[in-house]
Amino acid sequence: MQLKIMPKKKHFSAGRVPLILFLCQMISALDVPLDSKLLGDLVQPPTITQQSPKDYIIDPRENIVIQCEAKGKPPPSFSWTRNGTHFDIDKDPLVTMKPGSGTLIINIMSEGKAETYEGVYQCTARNERGAAISNNIVVRPSRSPLWTKERLEPITLHNGQSLVLPCRPPIGLPPAIIFWMDNSFQRLPQSERVSQGLNGDLYFSNVLPEDTREDYICYARFNHTQTIQQKQPISLKVISVDELNDTIAANLSDTEFYGAKPGKERPPTFLTPQGTESRKEELRGNVLSLECIAEGLPTPIIYWIKEDGTLPVNRTFYQNFKKTLQITQVSEADSGNYQCIAKNTLGAVHHTISVTVKAAPYWISAPQNLVLSPGENGTLICRANGNPKPRIGWLTNGVPVEIAPDDPSRKIDGDTIIFSNVQERSSAVYQCNASNEYGYLLANAFVNVLAEPPRILTSANILYQVIANRPALLDCAFFGSPLPTIEWFKGTKGSALHEDIYVLHDNGTLEIPVAQKDSTGTYTCVARNKLGMAKNEVHLEIKDPTRIIKQPEYAVVQRGSKVSFECKVKHDDTLIPTIMWLKDNGELPNDERFSIGKDHLVVTDVSDDDGGMYTCAANTTLDSVSASAVLRVVAPTPTPAPIYDVPNPPFDLELTNQLDKGVQLTWTPGDDNNSPITKFIIEYEDAMHEAGIWHHQAEVSGTQTTAQLTLSPYVNYSFRVMAENSIGRSVPSEASEQYLTKAAEPDQNPTAVEGLGTEPDNLVITWKPLNGFESNGPGLQYKVSWRQKDGDDEWTSVVVANVSKYIVSGTPTFVPYLIKVQALNDVGFAPEPAAVMGHSGEDLPMVAPGNVRVNVVNSTLAEVHWDPVPLKSVRGHLQGYRIYYWKAQSSSKRNRRHIEKKILTFQGNKTHGMLPGLQPYSHYVLNVRVVNGKGEGPASTDRGFHTPEGVPSAPSSLKIVNPTLDSLTLEWDPPSHPNGVLTEYTLRYQPINSTHELGPLVDLKIPANKTRWTLNHLNFSTRYKFYFYAQTSVGSGSQITEEAITTVDEGKEEWRKEIVNDSRSFYGLKGLMPGTAYKVRVGAEGDSGFVSSEDVFETGPAMASRQVDIATQGWFIGLMCAVALLILILLIVCFIRRNKGGKYPVKEKEDAHADPEIQPMKEDDGTFGEYRSFESDAEDHKPLKKGSRTPSDRTVKKEDSDDSLVDYGEGVNGQFNEDGSFIGQYSGKKEKEPAEGNESSEAPSPVNAMNSFV
């Protein structure tokens, strides 16, 4: 039997008696508390509660204190061993033992040395129930030795070399902390280039001139003795290569440093570790530190990777500018190869560190204390792991179990001790020792054999007071051996409380996770074991929470005015709250201007110092609430205009008068923001069935703050309220507390109930299920009932789960049924549902329609009549009648292809229908079938009928063969659909000339039995167009057309002969007339003589000329406009400059060749020359009627370009001089006048220039 008393959980309640629990079986044997109430009459073996660390480094300047504390009943006595032998403290006057304890105090401050007391100590605590022992405590004094004297020569390097400054601190206990500083005790700056290694040395990847200094000092700090040791300063001078002479270089060989590489750029190499591979061993749980420091120029960058793995994300850290990789809490899984990579622009170097993680012993399962009753069984288990695997050894009362007194109830099996049928003498303290080469673990665990009836340690009739909707914890601390079982009861006759609503903790505590008003009452805790029973009563009261329903609000007031803060508190009637006002979390100023009323704080004559945060705090014995508002004091300002906005949301929602199907909701309105609230909108959420979806519940007037709500059963309601004014609607309030209504029977039944069969012998009943909100309770099911409509059978019923379909098998075919589907749940049934009618499954109809009659309306339409079938023979829902009809064929055609049947369906109970699209002059066969939801019934007897003649289709083909000079032969195939008896063919034809004009039309009748006809007396080399169609007695059919040409008159035309290369298979004929028929003959002459063949072809009609009048083309008009605009701009510029007095070459010529005849640029009527066609001769162009004359020394000629304006009567013979000035004038030819003329005596008028290009 194992006794376990769990510690109590912390909770908020009043009237409790604090308890100290006894014998927690699940914690280490070094931490077992004792209950003071049990000390008087219960015994317990010793338990070590406090001891010094295994590796105990002491300060040699202070007294040595070696701790050993233990507890037990009776109190234990203590003894010590030193280096494995008994340590008699009475013989050493410097050693005393602390009274009531096993702690040793060695007084070395008065006399004696710490080194005298170095050794391995172990403490033993013993009473009549057994003996517990401590760890082996290794006591060593700390050491902080001085640095050895050494002579350090100055170091001189040239720029870029690498360097290692050694530290080599003295070996102390514990090891020293190393750092580098200068003479001013300032830490030396470190970087990716300069850094300190794990061994304390200072590494330079490359040196720079700024590294020159005389005070590189390594310090060793020994924290235990609070001392710092200093190495001799090291001097370093960095010079450039040019400054390094042979004398200095010779002296460098005597210095103690590393740096033999030249100062030029070089790829990385490692300063530490050396080589390409190294090994590292670390213990589990320690910090693994791997280091790589490289030299090179430029300064290398260090990268780390793990081969065949990744670095642990949350345990990997980089130190010393990524030169050191650290992995915390290292485990065996971190073993492997780690690679550091040093890289610069000139290359990279790698080093692999093989890491092996060993492990000192660590617990998997440490032995736990056992409290057993006589005759019980138990086990002590000691399981540990490590690398290598630790050895497990057992001791009893500090003596190896192999030499300890024998105990028949004890059996050792490796890491387990098995106890059976224990007795009081079996009580002892057992030690488990797990050890390997890296350390050991020692654990004490006692076996205490007791026989005790249950005891309730919690005081009786404790009153617990808890705020509603908070957890309540009712204590029942207990003790007993064997371990008692705990049960809780509510009330005097209540049943045991179970864990569906309550939480029963192992330490006896009863937890109510969410205490409600109905949780109030008396609770009884009962502890039982085989030796007896004990019980205890406690009382629980649930109080309403304290709330501030009207909080103080932020205020901005003018200096010298009054401000009031409101604080309305709602609380439980049995709790008396204390209201306190604070300013800036401190007491209010002692000033008569501050007055506190029941619900208000009023401050008069407000000053600037009154600004700040004011807090209203309401406290009861169980809870406290507070609300704060800020007061801002401003200078007097004009009263601002009111701000209108939607209301603030309501708050402080409360549910009262909670009934099965109703509740009263109360709220506090928010600020209306200067627009009165017109109404409140209430919404609800069903957290059980539709969490997160809000539905409309009700609306009330804006003057109401309560609403009586009608609720549905079995819904977990939450409510929220929105306020609305003339501006709009507020945001929703915070949700109210949840309210779960009680379950009730459903108040409605499923909808959309239908009964349809899918097979001839079944009935499928379907319905739309109720949703979760409509179920009104758990266990929603459906009662499905059915019976035949026309019979006297009783209702057959079945209850099904929350599904939407039920199949009734073995029903007659297509029989009407009455169907009902009723909802029910765990509470009861819904109201009796109304019956709906359905039908069992359909089968194929049994009878074919009779008396089928056909009335042929015309050659393509027929009307069919039939008698309806009896409804009973339909055996299903009558969907209509279906007519199959097809064209009858001869036996020979029927064998060649399948008969194509057509189908027409007529809905409902019709008895006639029309067959459109029939082929004239054909024999058709039809039958009629009835159709229901299952398919078609049997076909009626086939009924045949004939359609009358119609007009035929066009002849199948028309060809013209054997053309001659005056005849053409026509061949054709009869129509594919004659639609009757052909009476004759009609041929109509007319000639077509080369311009596709039609000549007179000639009609010709041809007997129906002909398929070839020759037309004589035609014109030679003439194209004819033919129209050809067939006729029946009804009328003419569609026509077919064709064209053909008679041949050329060979008597009038001579044959032209062309010799063709025999390797060619084609030849192009040139010089032919358009729209002309030609006969061509191709002959070949060989050994067998001359062989030829002929054919007739016609050249195409003459094409209209593609030559276009360029003057009407858009691109040409646009080009002319652009040129005109450019010349216009130039003329304007010239006119402006001329008015300023400038001279141009044209003006000079005019001055030199004065011409008295000056004519205007245009005629009186203002007209100009017209554009002409390109095809007109240049001499026929009409010149512009211009008054300006051409220069006397030049003749205006047409330019070669076709686009010249001269060609169109508006040409310009203008040029630009080298200086860009315009030197030409507008000119034109007069009719029947030479192109030459005298120069004008003045520049052209800009007005004329503009008019000439409009």
Coordinates of C-alpha atoms in Angstrom, one line a residue, residues 88 129 220 231 286 343 359 590 602 689 841 875 907 1002 1035 1151 1189:
D88 CA 35.2 12.1 16.2
R129 CA 13.2 3.4 12.3
A220 CA 42.7 36.4 -14.1
K231 CA 50.2 39.3 -16.1
N286 CA 26.5 20.8 -19.7
K343 CA 36.2 32.0 -45.5
A359 CA 26.7 11.3 -19.3
N590 CA -6.6 67.1 2.4
V602 CA -17.1 66.5 -6.3
H689 CA -25.4 24.8 -31.7
G841 CA -42.4 2.5 -55.9
R875 CA -48.7 1.3 -62.1
Q907 CA -47.3 15.0 -71.6
V1002 CA -34.6 30.6 -122.5
G1035 CA -45.1 21.8 -108.2
D1151 CA 16.4 95.7 -106.1
R1189 CA 6.4 86.7 -111.4

